[in-house]
Amino acid sequence: QVQLVESGGGLVQAGGSLRLSCVVSGSTFSMYAMGWFRQAPGREREFVATIASSVDSRYYADSAKGRFIISRDNTKNTVYLQMNSLKLEDTAVYYCASSRRYSGGSYLKTRDAYEYWGQGTQVTVLS
């Protein structure tokens, strides 16, 4: 069974940086597109970033552009989210997800594109 485990969350001061990791097991990782979503208290889970399975193609939410970088290491079955210039409004639980059905395109910005999800890691930004 496919499993995703996030790590790297924690407390960080506004303006600082944090790097999240997500290790995937039970799948052919290189064949999956990967995404990062986040959910703040009282809000719906929202798209943050995604990376394609076989090509170097990335997409970002407007709130993440210029600050966040998504990457993957297929030799380690791991996807990363480098977060820079963190703001108070970035505080949320961050989830990684995998998609076997879709390799690219705007549909990867939606939650419905992903079949498997991790349990999330908390990111708290302090002012």
mmCIF file of C-alpha atoms in Angstrom:
data_model
loop_
_atom_site.group_PDB
_atom_site.id
_atom_site.type_symbol
_atom_site.label_atom_id
_atom_site.label_comp_id
_atom_site.label_asym_id
_atom_site.label_seq_id
_atom_site.Cartn_x
_atom_site.Cartn_y
_atom_site.Cartn_z
ATOM 1 C CA GLN A 1 0.000 0.000 0.000
ATOM 2 C CA VAL A 2 1.250 3.481 -0.821
ATOM 3 C CA GLN A 3 2.300 5.476 2.219
ATOM 4 C CA LEU A 4 3.464 9.066 2.524
ATOM 5 C CA VAL A 5 5.239 10.469 5.576
ATOM 6 C CA GLU A 6 5.947 14.177 5.966
ATOM 7 C CA SER A 7 8.600 15.709 8.178
ATOM 8 C CA GLY A 8 10.377 19.006 8.746
ATOM 9 C CA GLY A 9 7.606 21.095 10.239
ATOM 10 C CA GLY A 10 8.012 23.201 13.334
ATOM 11 C CA LEU A 11 8.265 26.738 14.645
ATOM 12 C CA VAL A 12 9.961 29.397 12.568
ATOM 13 C CA GLN A 13 10.248 33.168 12.764
ATOM 14 C CA ALA A 14 8.636 35.302 10.086
ATOM 15 C CA GLY A 15 11.096 35.882 7.270
ATOM 16 C CA GLY A 16 12.857 32.611 7.955
ATOM 17 C CA SER A 17 13.025 29.373 6.006
ATOM 18 C CA LEU A 18 11.951 25.793 6.450
ATOM 19 C CA ARG A 19 12.339 22.653 4.347
ATOM 20 C CA LEU A 20 9.660 19.981 4.368
ATOM 21 C CA SER A 21 10.220 16.409 3.216
ATOM 22 C CA CYS A 22 7.853 13.646 2.204
ATOM 23 C CA VAL A 23 9.015 10.060 1.811
ATOM 24 C CA VAL A 24 6.885 7.752 -0.324
ATOM 25 C CA SER A 25 6.861 3.974 0.028
ATOM 26 C CA GLY A 26 4.936 1.158 -1.608
ATOM 27 C CA SER A 27 4.962 2.662 -5.089
ATOM 28 C CA THR A 28 7.063 3.349 -8.136
ATOM 29 C CA PHE A 29 7.788 6.870 -6.995
ATOM 30 C CA SER A 30 9.111 8.181 -10.289
ATOM 31 C CA MET A 31 5.757 7.458 -11.938
ATOM 32 C CA TYR A 32 3.804 9.713 -9.569
ATOM 33 C CA ALA A 33 3.227 13.407 -9.735
ATOM 34 C CA MET A 34 3.565 14.922 -6.266
ATOM 35 C CA GLY A 35 1.852 17.846 -4.614
ATOM 36 C CA TRP A 36 1.890 19.923 -1.458
ATOM 37 C CA PHE A 37 -1.267 21.301 0.125
ATOM 38 C CA ARG A 38 -1.912 23.120 3.367
ATOM 39 C CA GLN A 39 -4.801 23.688 5.715
ATOM 40 C CA ALA A 40 -5.063 26.461 8.267
ATOM 41 C CA PRO A 41 -7.584 26.463 11.127
ATOM 42 C CA GLY A 42 -11.064 27.283 9.878
ATOM 43 C CA ARG A 43 -10.026 27.068 6.232
ATOM 44 C CA GLU A 44 -10.228 24.523 3.457
ATOM 45 C CA ARG A 45 -7.198 22.608 2.312
ATOM 46 C CA GLU A 46 -5.517 24.622 -0.427
ATOM 47 C CA PHE A 47 -3.007 23.924 -3.155
ATOM 48 C CA VAL A 48 0.588 25.026 -2.635
ATOM 49 C CA ALA A 49 2.804 23.375 -5.254
ATOM 50 C CA THR A 50 3.110 20.341 -7.513
ATOM 51 C CA ILE A 51 5.837 18.642 -9.531
ATOM 52 C CA ALA A 52 5.364 16.330 -12.494
ATOM 53 C CA SER A 53 6.358 12.677 -12.535
ATOM 54 C CA SER A 54 8.729 12.400 -15.479
ATOM 55 C CA VAL A 55 9.542 15.944 -16.563
ATOM 56 C CA ASP A 56 10.891 18.944 -14.710
ATOM 57 C CA SER A 57 7.583 20.766 -14.597
ATOM 58 C CA ARG A 58 6.393 22.672 -11.531
ATOM 59 C CA TYR A 59 3.332 24.694 -10.614
ATOM 60 C CA TYR A 60 2.769 27.008 -7.667
ATOM 61 C CA ALA A 61 -0.086 28.774 -5.996
ATOM 62 C CA ASP A 62 0.098 32.544 -6.277
ATOM 63 C CA SER A 63 0.808 32.738 -2.564
ATOM 64 C CA ALA A 64 3.867 30.513 -2.991
ATOM 65 C CA LYS A 65 5.399 31.906 -6.170
ATOM 66 C CA GLY A 66 8.792 33.461 -5.638
ATOM 67 C CA ARG A 67 9.084 32.073 -2.109
ATOM 68 C CA PHE A 68 8.600 28.297 -2.235
ATOM 69 C CA ILE A 69 10.391 25.655 -4.304
ATOM 70 C CA ILE A 70 9.176 22.104 -4.858
ATOM 71 C CA SER A 71 11.671 19.429 -5.855
ATOM 72 C CA ARG A 72 12.043 15.666 -5.871
ATOM 73 C CA ASP A 73 14.777 13.087 -5.535
ATOM 74 C CA ASN A 74 13.684 9.879 -7.208
ATOM 75 C CA THR A 75 16.654 7.967 -5.802
ATOM 76 C CA LYS A 76 15.308 8.647 -2.301
ATOM 77 C CA ASN A 77 11.581 8.476 -3.093
ATOM 78 C CA THR A 78 11.288 11.927 -1.581
ATOM 79 C CA VAL A 79 9.618 15.200 -2.477
ATOM 80 C CA TYR A 80 10.646 18.469 -0.827
ATOM 81 C CA LEU A 81 9.132 21.861 -0.233
ATOM 82 C CA GLN A 82 11.651 24.600 0.443
ATOM 83 C CA MET A 83 9.855 27.539 2.033
ATOM 84 C CA ASN A 84 11.569 30.912 2.183
ATOM 85 C CA SER A 85 10.496 34.349 3.406
ATOM 86 C CA LEU A 86 7.839 32.762 5.550
ATOM 87 C CA LYS A 87 4.865 34.843 6.591
ATOM 88 C CA LEU A 88 2.450 34.550 9.472
ATOM 89 C CA GLU A 89 -0.273 33.489 7.043
ATOM 90 C CA ASP A 90 1.807 30.460 6.009
ATOM 91 C CA THR A 91 0.931 28.848 9.330
ATOM 92 C CA ALA A 92 -0.900 25.606 8.561
ATOM 93 C CA VAL A 93 -0.694 21.849 8.492
ATOM 94 C CA TYR A 94 1.146 20.874 5.323
ATOM 95 C CA TYR A 95 0.258 17.691 3.466
ATOM 96 C CA CYS A 96 1.982 15.888 0.637
ATOM 97 C CA ALA A 97 0.045 13.846 -1.887
ATOM 98 C CA SER A 98 0.706 11.584 -4.858
ATOM 99 C CA SER A 99 -1.055 11.238 -8.191
ATOM 100 C CA ARG A 100 -0.689 8.220 -10.451
ATOM 101 C CA ARG A 101 -3.456 9.171 -12.865
ATOM 102 C CA TYR A 102 -2.206 12.599 -13.906
ATOM 103 C CA SER A 103 1.274 13.473 -15.076
ATOM 104 C CA GLY A 104 0.820 17.193 -15.513
ATOM 105 C CA GLY A 105 -1.530 20.043 -16.216
ATOM 106 C CA SER A 106 -3.714 22.338 -14.180
ATOM 107 C CA TYR A 107 -5.745 19.488 -12.712
ATOM 108 C CA LEU A 108 -2.814 18.775 -10.397
ATOM 109 C CA LYS A 109 -3.729 21.980 -8.581
ATOM 110 C CA THR A 110 -6.883 20.285 -7.272
ATOM 111 C CA ARG A 111 -7.230 17.890 -4.366
ATOM 112 C CA ASP A 112 -9.207 15.437 -6.481
ATOM 113 C CA ALA A 113 -6.160 14.702 -8.642
ATOM 114 C CA TYR A 114 -4.397 12.877 -5.828
ATOM 115 C CA GLU A 115 -5.047 9.338 -4.624
ATOM 116 C CA TYR A 116 -2.784 9.162 -1.569
ATOM 117 C CA TRP A 117 -2.109 11.613 1.228
ATOM 118 C CA GLY A 118 0.233 11.916 4.153
ATOM 119 C CA GLN A 119 -0.842 12.757 7.694
ATOM 120 C CA GLY A 120 0.563 16.274 7.602
ATOM 121 C CA THR A 121 3.215 18.271 9.412
ATOM 122 C CA GLN A 122 2.567 21.463 11.360
ATOM 123 C CA VAL A 123 4.267 24.690 10.330
ATOM 124 C CA THR A 124 3.903 27.636 12.689
ATOM 125 C CA VAL A 125 5.293 31.032 11.726
ATOM 126 C CA LEU A 126 5.899 33.538 14.518
ATOM 127 C CA SER A 127 5.799 37.293 14.085
#
